[in-house]
Amino acid sequence: MVFNSYRLPRHLSRPVAPAAACFSTQAYERTASSPPPPPHSSHDTHSHPHQEHEHHSEAHSDEAPSSGINPKEILHLALDKVPAHGWTTEALSAAAVELGLSPAAGSVFTPMDLVYHFMDVKLDQLHDDAPHLNLDGLDVEDRIGVLMQRRISYLAPVIKHWAAGMALGATPVQLPETTAKLWRLVSEICYLAGDREAPTSPHFYARRSLLLSLYTAAESFALTDKSADLTDTQHFVARRFEEMKTARNYGSPAPPPPPPRRPPPPPRPRLGR
């Protein structure tokens, strides 16, 4: 996969909701007891979570270089530098130089901003790819599984540096925003899969919490995956979904037995003449 260095994703041109890089399952479990609020607004419980972006680095937008270049182009171009430099200031400085700026211009952003930007770009990409994934004819659970496998595949170009990205997102300072970003990711996956349950439904939080745990487990599995495009991790996700569906079927109450059939009445004796 090659990043498009000059096509700014849709979230750079509008306000976007806090989200976060992926972190370890252990870090999630410390916050799973009180899941973060869903990304729907209080006055519109069916709003699309994809419309509620708000990037962590918005506060830096007033510090743009005087060259007339949108400073966020540094972030977008720096994604191409991550395979070589990781989530570092070197990647940001290299992007600034490529744009004809001073290397110091890269300091407008932090490595954490770069990780979060990657998450936003990949969420936009998932939204664009969803119509082409042949989801018709699948139930909601299977659609969610396909979408999650596709999202995992986006990690392939940066997987050797993703452990560092996870570590950045799991620090105490970043963990709340990380949790919010992951929650928004699974909410978006549910929406794209056709899940339209309202937040008042008991299944709304249960499904998203389970998917959040599964996604973080898949990212941890991907760290040791040497297959092309992380296909082994995608198979891991598919197996977990099959296990969840099987457990759901075993856990459902058995159908009531059919009513007993009444025996036929005994033959009536024939009266002799």
PDB file of C-alpha atoms in Angstrom:
ATOM      1  CA  MET A   1       0.000   0.000   0.000  1.00  0.00           C
ATOM      2  CA  VAL A   2       1.327   3.411  -0.897  1.00  0.00           C
ATOM      3  CA  PHE A   3       0.152   6.550   0.844  1.00  0.00           C
ATOM      4  CA  ASN A   4      -1.173   9.312  -1.380  1.00  0.00           C
ATOM      5  CA  SER A   5       1.052  12.179  -0.375  1.00  0.00           C
ATOM      6  CA  TYR A   6      -0.856  15.005  -1.987  1.00  0.00           C
ATOM      7  CA  ARG A   7      -4.491  14.103  -1.447  1.00  0.00           C
ATOM      8  CA  LEU A   8      -5.588  15.567   1.842  1.00  0.00           C
ATOM      9  CA  PRO A   9      -8.204  13.313   3.460  1.00  0.00           C
ATOM     10  CA  ARG A  10     -11.664  14.628   4.149  1.00  0.00           C
ATOM     11  CA  HIS A  11     -11.077  15.027   7.880  1.00  0.00           C
ATOM     12  CA  LEU A  12      -8.461  17.768   7.275  1.00  0.00           C
ATOM     13  CA  SER A  13     -11.056  20.070   5.763  1.00  0.00           C
ATOM     14  CA  ARG A  14     -13.597  19.885   8.556  1.00  0.00           C
ATOM     15  CA  PRO A  15     -13.664  19.639  12.362  1.00  0.00           C
ATOM     16  CA  VAL A  16     -13.095  16.096  13.479  1.00  0.00           C
ATOM     17  CA  ALA A  17     -13.739  14.069  16.834  1.00  0.00           C
ATOM     18  CA  PRO A  18     -10.922  12.958  19.134  1.00  0.00           C
ATOM     19  CA  ALA A  19      -9.795   9.491  18.316  1.00  0.00           C
ATOM     20  CA  ALA A  20      -6.677   7.513  19.087  1.00  0.00           C
ATOM     21  CA  ALA A  21      -4.087   5.092  17.989  1.00  0.00           C
ATOM     22  CA  CYS A  22      -4.507   1.495  18.947  1.00  0.00           C
ATOM     23  CA  PHE A  23      -3.210   0.300  22.260  1.00  0.00           C
ATOM     24  CA  SER A  24      -2.731  -2.962  24.069  1.00  0.00           C
ATOM     25  CA  THR A  25      -5.572  -5.133  25.328  1.00  0.00           C
ATOM     26  CA  GLN A  26      -4.347  -4.601  28.889  1.00  0.00           C
ATOM     27  CA  ALA A  27      -4.665  -0.841  28.543  1.00  0.00           C
ATOM     28  CA  TYR A  28      -8.188  -1.222  27.202  1.00  0.00           C
ATOM     29  CA  GLU A  29      -9.206  -3.475  30.071  1.00  0.00           C
ATOM     30  CA  ARG A  30      -8.341  -0.718  32.559  1.00  0.00           C
ATOM     31  CA  THR A  31     -11.002   1.481  30.987  1.00  0.00           C
ATOM     32  CA  ALA A  32     -13.545  -1.081  29.769  1.00  0.00           C
ATOM     33  CA  SER A  33     -15.538  -0.956  33.015  1.00  0.00           C
ATOM     34  CA  SER A  34     -16.897   2.454  32.031  1.00  0.00           C
ATOM     35  CA  PRO A  35     -17.008   2.688  28.243  1.00  0.00           C
ATOM     36  CA  PRO A  36     -16.648   6.148  26.759  1.00  0.00           C
ATOM     37  CA  PRO A  37     -19.752   7.908  25.514  1.00  0.00           C
ATOM     38  CA  PRO A  38     -20.742   7.003  21.966  1.00  0.00           C
ATOM     39  CA  PRO A  39     -19.793   9.415  19.229  1.00  0.00           C
ATOM     40  CA  HIS A  40     -23.435  10.410  18.721  1.00  0.00           C
ATOM     41  CA  SER A  41     -24.627  13.810  19.840  1.00  0.00           C
ATOM     42  CA  SER A  42     -27.218  14.065  22.603  1.00  0.00           C
ATOM     43  CA  HIS A  43     -29.782  15.692  20.327  1.00  0.00           C
ATOM     44  CA  ASP A  44     -29.407  13.177  17.447  1.00  0.00           C
ATOM     45  CA  THR A  45     -28.953   9.585  18.549  1.00  0.00           C
ATOM     46  CA  HIS A  46     -28.710   8.345  14.969  1.00  0.00           C
ATOM     47  CA  SER A  47     -26.022  10.725  13.766  1.00  0.00           C
ATOM     48  CA  HIS A  48     -23.213   9.241  11.690  1.00  0.00           C
ATOM     49  CA  PRO A  49     -20.046   8.863  13.811  1.00  0.00           C
ATOM     50  CA  HIS A  50     -17.970   9.671  10.737  1.00  0.00           C
ATOM     51  CA  GLN A  51     -19.256  13.264  10.871  1.00  0.00           C
ATOM     52  CA  GLU A  52     -17.799  14.001  14.304  1.00  0.00           C
ATOM     53  CA  HIS A  53     -14.062  14.256  13.735  1.00  0.00           C
ATOM     54  CA  GLU A  54     -11.934  16.616  15.777  1.00  0.00           C
ATOM     55  CA  HIS A  55      -8.213  16.243  15.345  1.00  0.00           C
ATOM     56  CA  HIS A  56      -5.862  16.448  18.309  1.00  0.00           C
ATOM     57  CA  SER A  57      -3.555  18.845  16.467  1.00  0.00           C
ATOM     58  CA  GLU A  58      -6.199  21.488  15.700  1.00  0.00           C
ATOM     59  CA  ALA A  59      -4.603  23.670  18.341  1.00  0.00           C
ATOM     60  CA  HIS A  60      -1.520  23.913  16.158  1.00  0.00           C
ATOM     61  CA  SER A  61      -3.342  25.295  13.118  1.00  0.00           C
ATOM     62  CA  ASP A  62      -2.567  28.898  14.032  1.00  0.00           C
ATOM     63  CA  GLU A  63       1.146  28.130  13.998  1.00  0.00           C
ATOM     64  CA  ALA A  64       1.307  27.613  10.237  1.00  0.00           C
ATOM     65  CA  PRO A  65       4.529  28.448   8.441  1.00  0.00           C
ATOM     66  CA  SER A  66       4.447  31.715   6.533  1.00  0.00           C
ATOM     67  CA  SER A  67       5.046  29.929   3.186  1.00  0.00           C
ATOM     68  CA  GLY A  68       1.328  29.593   2.427  1.00  0.00           C
ATOM     69  CA  ILE A  69       1.479  25.789   2.737  1.00  0.00           C
ATOM     70  CA  ASN A  70      -1.218  24.198   4.860  1.00  0.00           C
ATOM     71  CA  PRO A  71       0.754  22.923   7.876  1.00  0.00           C
ATOM     72  CA  LYS A  72      -1.306  19.748   7.913  1.00  0.00           C
ATOM     73  CA  GLU A  73       0.293  18.809   4.613  1.00  0.00           C
ATOM     74  CA  ILE A  74       3.343  18.085   6.752  1.00  0.00           C
ATOM     75  CA  LEU A  75       1.354  15.469   8.653  1.00  0.00           C
ATOM     76  CA  HIS A  76      -0.028  13.901   5.515  1.00  0.00           C
ATOM     77  CA  LEU A  77       3.321  13.754   3.739  1.00  0.00           C
ATOM     78  CA  ALA A  78       4.998  12.460   6.910  1.00  0.00           C
ATOM     79  CA  LEU A  79       2.934   9.280   6.648  1.00  0.00           C
ATOM     80  CA  ASP A  80       5.129   8.310   3.688  1.00  0.00           C
ATOM     81  CA  LYS A  81       8.174   8.684   5.945  1.00  0.00           C
ATOM     82  CA  VAL A  82       6.887   6.426   8.727  1.00  0.00           C
ATOM     83  CA  PRO A  83       8.114   3.131   7.172  1.00  0.00           C
ATOM     84  CA  ALA A  84      11.659   4.555   7.215  1.00  0.00           C
ATOM     85  CA  HIS A  85      11.621   6.806  10.298  1.00  0.00           C
ATOM     86  CA  GLY A  86       8.739   5.554  12.452  1.00  0.00           C
ATOM     87  CA  TRP A  87       6.481   7.826  14.496  1.00  0.00           C
ATOM     88  CA  THR A  88       9.246  10.356  15.119  1.00  0.00           C
ATOM     89  CA  THR A  89      10.193  13.985  14.720  1.00  0.00           C
ATOM     90  CA  GLU A  90      12.554  12.829  11.959  1.00  0.00           C
ATOM     91  CA  ALA A  91       9.570  11.783   9.844  1.00  0.00           C
ATOM     92  CA  LEU A  92       7.924  15.167  10.409  1.00  0.00           C
ATOM     93  CA  SER A  93      11.119  17.088   9.635  1.00  0.00           C
ATOM     94  CA  ALA A  94      11.702  15.073   6.445  1.00  0.00           C
ATOM     95  CA  ALA A  95       8.179  15.915   5.295  1.00  0.00           C
ATOM     96  CA  ALA A  96       8.733  19.608   6.009  1.00  0.00           C
ATOM     97  CA  VAL A  97      11.962  19.624   3.982  1.00  0.00           C
ATOM     98  CA  GLU A  98      10.217  17.895   1.069  1.00  0.00           C
ATOM     99  CA  LEU A  99       7.649  20.694   1.101  1.00  0.00           C
ATOM    100  CA  GLY A 100      10.439  23.271   0.872  1.00  0.00           C
ATOM    101  CA  LEU A 101      10.246  24.292   4.528  1.00  0.00           C
ATOM    102  CA  SER A 102      12.795  24.370   7.293  1.00  0.00           C
ATOM    103  CA  PRO A 103      13.183  21.072   9.186  1.00  0.00           C
ATOM    104  CA  ALA A 104      12.038  22.979  12.278  1.00  0.00           C
ATOM    105  CA  ALA A 105       8.609  23.393  10.670  1.00  0.00           C
ATOM    106  CA  GLY A 106       7.968  19.750  11.475  1.00  0.00           C
ATOM    107  CA  SER A 107       7.946  20.618  15.169  1.00  0.00           C
ATOM    108  CA  VAL A 108       4.497  22.154  14.688  1.00  0.00           C
ATOM    109  CA  PHE A 109       3.287  18.592  15.308  1.00  0.00           C
ATOM    110  CA  THR A 110       4.290  15.780  17.655  1.00  0.00           C
ATOM    111  CA  PRO A 111       4.771  12.054  17.000  1.00  0.00           C
ATOM    112  CA  MET A 112       1.433  11.468  18.732  1.00  0.00           C
ATOM    113  CA  ASP A 113      -0.218  13.827  16.239  1.00  0.00           C
ATOM    114  CA  LEU A 114       1.236  11.686  13.461  1.00  0.00           C
ATOM    115  CA  VAL A 115      -0.189   8.481  14.958  1.00  0.00           C
ATOM    116  CA  TYR A 116      -3.616  10.071  15.356  1.00  0.00           C
ATOM    117  CA  HIS A 117      -3.460  11.424  11.820  1.00  0.00           C
ATOM    118  CA  PHE A 118      -2.765   7.900  10.558  1.00  0.00           C
ATOM    119  CA  MET A 119      -5.855   6.676  12.390  1.00  0.00           C
ATOM    120  CA  ASP A 120      -8.006   9.409  10.845  1.00  0.00           C
ATOM    121  CA  VAL A 121      -6.694   8.771   7.329  1.00  0.00           C
ATOM    122  CA  LYS A 122      -7.248   5.019   7.609  1.00  0.00           C
ATOM    123  CA  LEU A 123     -10.792   5.543   8.899  1.00  0.00           C
ATOM    124  CA  ASP A 124     -11.505   7.726   5.870  1.00  0.00           C
ATOM    125  CA  GLN A 125     -10.007   5.040   3.650  1.00  0.00           C
ATOM    126  CA  LEU A 126     -12.202   2.361   5.227  1.00  0.00           C
ATOM    127  CA  HIS A 127     -15.242   4.525   4.591  1.00  0.00           C
ATOM    128  CA  ASP A 128     -14.221   4.882   0.924  1.00  0.00           C
ATOM    129  CA  ASP A 129     -13.467   1.168   0.501  1.00  0.00           C
ATOM    130  CA  ALA A 130     -16.641  -0.155   2.154  1.00  0.00           C
ATOM    131  CA  PRO A 131     -18.886   0.101  -0.957  1.00  0.00           C
ATOM    132  CA  HIS A 132     -16.408  -2.089  -2.879  1.00  0.00           C
ATOM    133  CA  LEU A 133     -16.166  -4.963  -0.358  1.00  0.00           C
ATOM    134  CA  ASN A 134     -19.156  -7.009  -1.638  1.00  0.00           C
ATOM    135  CA  LEU A 135     -21.028  -6.780   1.649  1.00  0.00           C
ATOM    136  CA  ASP A 136     -24.434  -7.407   0.057  1.00  0.00           C
ATOM    137  CA  GLY A 137     -25.967 -10.672   1.150  1.00  0.00           C
ATOM    138  CA  LEU A 138     -24.002 -10.839   4.415  1.00  0.00           C
ATOM    139  CA  ASP A 139     -25.529 -10.403   7.853  1.00  0.00           C
ATOM    140  CA  VAL A 140     -24.369  -7.580  10.123  1.00  0.00           C
ATOM    141  CA  GLU A 141     -21.849  -9.725  12.036  1.00  0.00           C
ATOM    142  CA  ASP A 142     -20.190 -10.964   8.851  1.00  0.00           C
ATOM    143  CA  ARG A 143     -20.038  -7.429   7.453  1.00  0.00           C
ATOM    144  CA  ILE A 144     -18.369  -6.234  10.635  1.00  0.00           C
ATOM    145  CA  GLY A 145     -15.829  -9.040  10.313  1.00  0.00           C
ATOM    146  CA  VAL A 146     -14.983  -8.105   6.707  1.00  0.00           C
ATOM    147  CA  LEU A 147     -14.624  -4.418   7.597  1.00  0.00           C
ATOM    148  CA  MET A 148     -12.415  -5.178  10.583  1.00  0.00           C
ATOM    149  CA  GLN A 149     -10.162  -7.391   8.465  1.00  0.00           C
ATOM    150  CA  ARG A 150      -9.820  -4.600   5.915  1.00  0.00           C
ATOM    151  CA  ARG A 151      -8.949  -2.083   8.639  1.00  0.00           C
ATOM    152  CA  ILE A 152      -6.272  -4.418  10.010  1.00  0.00           C
ATOM    153  CA  SER A 153      -4.741  -4.763   6.537  1.00  0.00           C
ATOM    154  CA  TYR A 154      -4.017  -1.010   6.502  1.00  0.00           C
ATOM    155  CA  LEU A 155      -1.377  -1.566   9.189  1.00  0.00           C
ATOM    156  CA  ALA A 156       0.835  -3.627   6.867  1.00  0.00           C
ATOM    157  CA  PRO A 157       3.091  -0.775   5.599  1.00  0.00           C
ATOM    158  CA  VAL A 158       3.827   0.471   9.135  1.00  0.00           C
ATOM    159  CA  ILE A 159       3.545  -2.728  11.168  1.00  0.00           C
ATOM    160  CA  LYS A 160       7.210  -2.800  12.193  1.00  0.00           C
ATOM    161  CA  HIS A 161       6.684   0.571  13.908  1.00  0.00           C
ATOM    162  CA  TRP A 162       3.162  -0.031  15.204  1.00  0.00           C
ATOM    163  CA  ALA A 163       4.280  -1.249  18.626  1.00  0.00           C
ATOM    164  CA  ALA A 164       5.789   2.210  19.166  1.00  0.00           C
ATOM    165  CA  GLY A 165       2.536   3.814  18.007  1.00  0.00           C
ATOM    166  CA  MET A 166       0.554   1.654  20.425  1.00  0.00           C
ATOM    167  CA  ALA A 167       2.918   2.623  23.245  1.00  0.00           C
ATOM    168  CA  LEU A 168       2.417   6.324  22.518  1.00  0.00           C
ATOM    169  CA  GLY A 169      -1.353   5.912  22.622  1.00  0.00           C
ATOM    170  CA  ALA A 170      -1.325   3.899  25.854  1.00  0.00           C
ATOM    171  CA  THR A 171       0.424   6.525  28.013  1.00  0.00           C
ATOM    172  CA  PRO A 172      -1.737   7.903  30.848  1.00  0.00           C
ATOM    173  CA  VAL A 173      -1.928  11.329  29.197  1.00  0.00           C
ATOM    174  CA  GLN A 174      -3.099   9.942  25.840  1.00  0.00           C
ATOM    175  CA  LEU A 175      -5.201   6.985  27.000  1.00  0.00           C
ATOM    176  CA  PRO A 176      -8.548   8.861  27.209  1.00  0.00           C
ATOM    177  CA  GLU A 177      -8.200  10.157  23.660  1.00  0.00           C
ATOM    178  CA  THR A 178      -6.940   6.767  22.498  1.00  0.00           C
ATOM    179  CA  THR A 179     -10.008   5.080  23.965  1.00  0.00           C
ATOM    180  CA  ALA A 180     -12.283   7.641  22.314  1.00  0.00           C
ATOM    181  CA  LYS A 181     -10.633   7.073  18.925  1.00  0.00           C
ATOM    182  CA  LEU A 182     -10.944   3.302  19.182  1.00  0.00           C
ATOM    183  CA  TRP A 183     -14.557   3.607  20.270  1.00  0.00           C
ATOM    184  CA  ARG A 184     -15.249   5.806  17.293  1.00  0.00           C
ATOM    185  CA  LEU A 185     -13.539   3.291  14.998  1.00  0.00           C
ATOM    186  CA  VAL A 186     -15.729   0.372  16.091  1.00  0.00           C
ATOM    187  CA  SER A 187     -18.826   2.601  15.984  1.00  0.00           C
ATOM    188  CA  GLU A 188     -17.984   3.534  12.407  1.00  0.00           C
ATOM    189  CA  ILE A 189     -17.473  -0.128  11.508  1.00  0.00           C
ATOM    190  CA  CYS A 190     -20.879  -0.960  12.988  1.00  0.00           C
ATOM    191  CA  TYR A 191     -22.484   1.885  11.054  1.00  0.00           C
ATOM    192  CA  LEU A 192     -20.902   0.813   7.755  1.00  0.00           C
ATOM    193  CA  ALA A 193     -22.072  -2.754   8.428  1.00  0.00           C
ATOM    194  CA  GLY A 194     -25.678  -1.589   8.710  1.00  0.00           C
ATOM    195  CA  ASP A 195     -26.040  -1.549  12.503  1.00  0.00           C
ATOM    196  CA  ARG A 196     -28.586   1.169  13.268  1.00  0.00           C
ATOM    197  CA  GLU A 197     -29.264   0.391  16.914  1.00  0.00           C
ATOM    198  CA  ALA A 198     -29.815   3.452  19.074  1.00  0.00           C
ATOM    199  CA  PRO A 199     -27.546   4.105  22.086  1.00  0.00           C
ATOM    200  CA  THR A 200     -30.523   3.310  24.317  1.00  0.00           C
ATOM    201  CA  SER A 201     -30.437  -0.309  23.145  1.00  0.00           C
ATOM    202  CA  PRO A 202     -28.744  -2.741  25.583  1.00  0.00           C
ATOM    203  CA  HIS A 203     -26.892  -4.258  22.620  1.00  0.00           C
ATOM    204  CA  PHE A 204     -25.336  -0.933  21.544  1.00  0.00           C
ATOM    205  CA  TYR A 205     -22.603  -0.811  24.198  1.00  0.00           C
ATOM    206  CA  ALA A 206     -22.243  -4.589  24.510  1.00  0.00           C
ATOM    207  CA  ARG A 207     -21.475  -5.058  20.820  1.00  0.00           C
ATOM    208  CA  ARG A 208     -19.039  -2.142  20.623  1.00  0.00           C
ATOM    209  CA  SER A 209     -17.207  -3.132  23.795  1.00  0.00           C
ATOM    210  CA  LEU A 210     -16.769  -6.663  22.476  1.00  0.00           C
ATOM    211  CA  LEU A 211     -15.550  -5.386  19.104  1.00  0.00           C
ATOM    212  CA  LEU A 212     -13.140  -2.993  20.790  1.00  0.00           C
ATOM    213  CA  SER A 213     -11.616  -5.859  22.755  1.00  0.00           C
ATOM    214  CA  LEU A 214     -11.394  -7.997  19.611  1.00  0.00           C
ATOM    215  CA  TYR A 215      -9.782  -5.211  17.587  1.00  0.00           C
ATOM    216  CA  THR A 216      -7.077  -4.513  20.162  1.00  0.00           C
ATOM    217  CA  ALA A 217      -6.371  -8.259  20.389  1.00  0.00           C
ATOM    218  CA  ALA A 218      -6.025  -8.362  16.590  1.00  0.00           C
ATOM    219  CA  GLU A 219      -3.546  -5.482  16.640  1.00  0.00           C
ATOM    220  CA  SER A 220      -1.459  -7.273  19.254  1.00  0.00           C
ATOM    221  CA  PHE A 221      -1.524 -10.418  17.099  1.00  0.00           C
ATOM    222  CA  ALA A 222      -0.438  -8.372  14.060  1.00  0.00           C
ATOM    223  CA  LEU A 223       2.788  -7.285  15.764  1.00  0.00           C
ATOM    224  CA  THR A 224       4.258 -10.760  15.207  1.00  0.00           C
ATOM    225  CA  ASP A 225       2.559 -11.442  11.858  1.00  0.00           C
ATOM    226  CA  LYS A 226       5.063 -11.921   9.015  1.00  0.00           C
ATOM    227  CA  SER A 227       2.504 -12.728   6.307  1.00  0.00           C
ATOM    228  CA  ALA A 228       1.860 -10.449   3.331  1.00  0.00           C
ATOM    229  CA  ASP A 229      -0.772  -7.783   4.052  1.00  0.00           C
ATOM    230  CA  LEU A 230      -1.209  -9.344   7.514  1.00  0.00           C
ATOM    231  CA  THR A 231      -3.357 -12.147   6.107  1.00  0.00           C
ATOM    232  CA  ASP A 232      -2.675 -14.319   9.172  1.00  0.00           C
ATOM    233  CA  THR A 233      -4.122 -11.581  11.367  1.00  0.00           C
ATOM    234  CA  GLN A 234      -7.132 -11.279   9.092  1.00  0.00           C
ATOM    235  CA  HIS A 235      -7.690 -15.032   9.483  1.00  0.00           C
ATOM    236  CA  PHE A 236      -7.346 -14.556  13.248  1.00  0.00           C
ATOM    237  CA  VAL A 237     -10.176 -11.998  13.122  1.00  0.00           C
ATOM    238  CA  ALA A 238     -12.328 -14.320  10.997  1.00  0.00           C
ATOM    239  CA  ARG A 239     -11.848 -17.179  13.493  1.00  0.00           C
ATOM    240  CA  ARG A 240     -12.750 -14.975  16.439  1.00  0.00           C
ATOM    241  CA  PHE A 241     -15.960 -13.918  14.706  1.00  0.00           C
ATOM    242  CA  GLU A 242     -16.901 -17.539  14.020  1.00  0.00           C
ATOM    243  CA  GLU A 243     -16.283 -18.355  17.681  1.00  0.00           C
ATOM    244  CA  MET A 244     -18.441 -15.430  18.779  1.00  0.00           C
ATOM    245  CA  LYS A 245     -21.282 -16.520  16.510  1.00  0.00           C
ATOM    246  CA  THR A 246     -21.020 -20.097  17.796  1.00  0.00           C
ATOM    247  CA  ALA A 247     -21.016 -18.928  21.421  1.00  0.00           C
ATOM    248  CA  ARG A 248     -24.017 -16.740  20.738  1.00  0.00           C
ATOM    249  CA  ASN A 249     -25.922 -19.689  19.256  1.00  0.00           C
ATOM    250  CA  TYR A 250     -25.022 -21.979  22.172  1.00  0.00           C
ATOM    251  CA  GLY A 251     -25.915 -19.298  24.670  1.00  0.00           C
ATOM    252  CA  SER A 252     -29.378 -18.651  23.265  1.00  0.00           C
ATOM    253  CA  PRO A 253     -32.280 -20.436  24.948  1.00  0.00           C
ATOM    254  CA  ALA A 254     -33.382 -23.667  23.331  1.00  0.00           C
ATOM    255  CA  PRO A 255     -36.693 -23.521  21.465  1.00  0.00           C
ATOM    256  CA  PRO A 256     -39.629 -24.968  23.402  1.00  0.00           C
ATOM    257  CA  PRO A 257     -40.432 -28.605  22.609  1.00  0.00           C
ATOM    258  CA  PRO A 258     -43.454 -29.228  20.415  1.00  0.00           C
ATOM    259  CA  PRO A 259     -46.664 -30.054  22.276  1.00  0.00           C
ATOM    260  CA  PRO A 260     -47.212 -33.791  22.790  1.00  0.00           C
ATOM    261  CA  ARG A 261     -49.435 -35.461  20.288  1.00  0.00           C
ATOM    262  CA  ARG A 262     -52.679 -36.724  21.702  1.00  0.00           C
ATOM    263  CA  PRO A 263     -53.151 -40.460  21.257  1.00  0.00           C
ATOM    264  CA  PRO A 264     -55.973 -41.425  18.972  1.00  0.00           C
ATOM    265  CA  PRO A 265     -59.211 -42.348  20.738  1.00  0.00           C
ATOM    266  CA  PRO A 266     -59.857 -46.088  21.196  1.00  0.00           C
ATOM    267  CA  PRO A 267     -62.179 -47.643  18.649  1.00  0.00           C
ATOM    268  CA  ARG A 268     -65.785 -47.683  19.654  1.00  0.00           C
ATOM    269  CA  PRO A 269     -67.160 -51.171  20.271  1.00  0.00           C
ATOM    270  CA  ARG A 270     -69.572 -52.381  17.665  1.00  0.00           C
ATOM    271  CA  LEU A 271     -72.957 -53.314  19.040  1.00  0.00           C
ATOM    272  CA  GLY A 272     -74.123 -56.802  18.173  1.00  0.00           C
ATOM    273  CA  ARG A 273     -77.522 -57.408  16.657  1.00  0.00           C
TER     274      ARG A 273
END
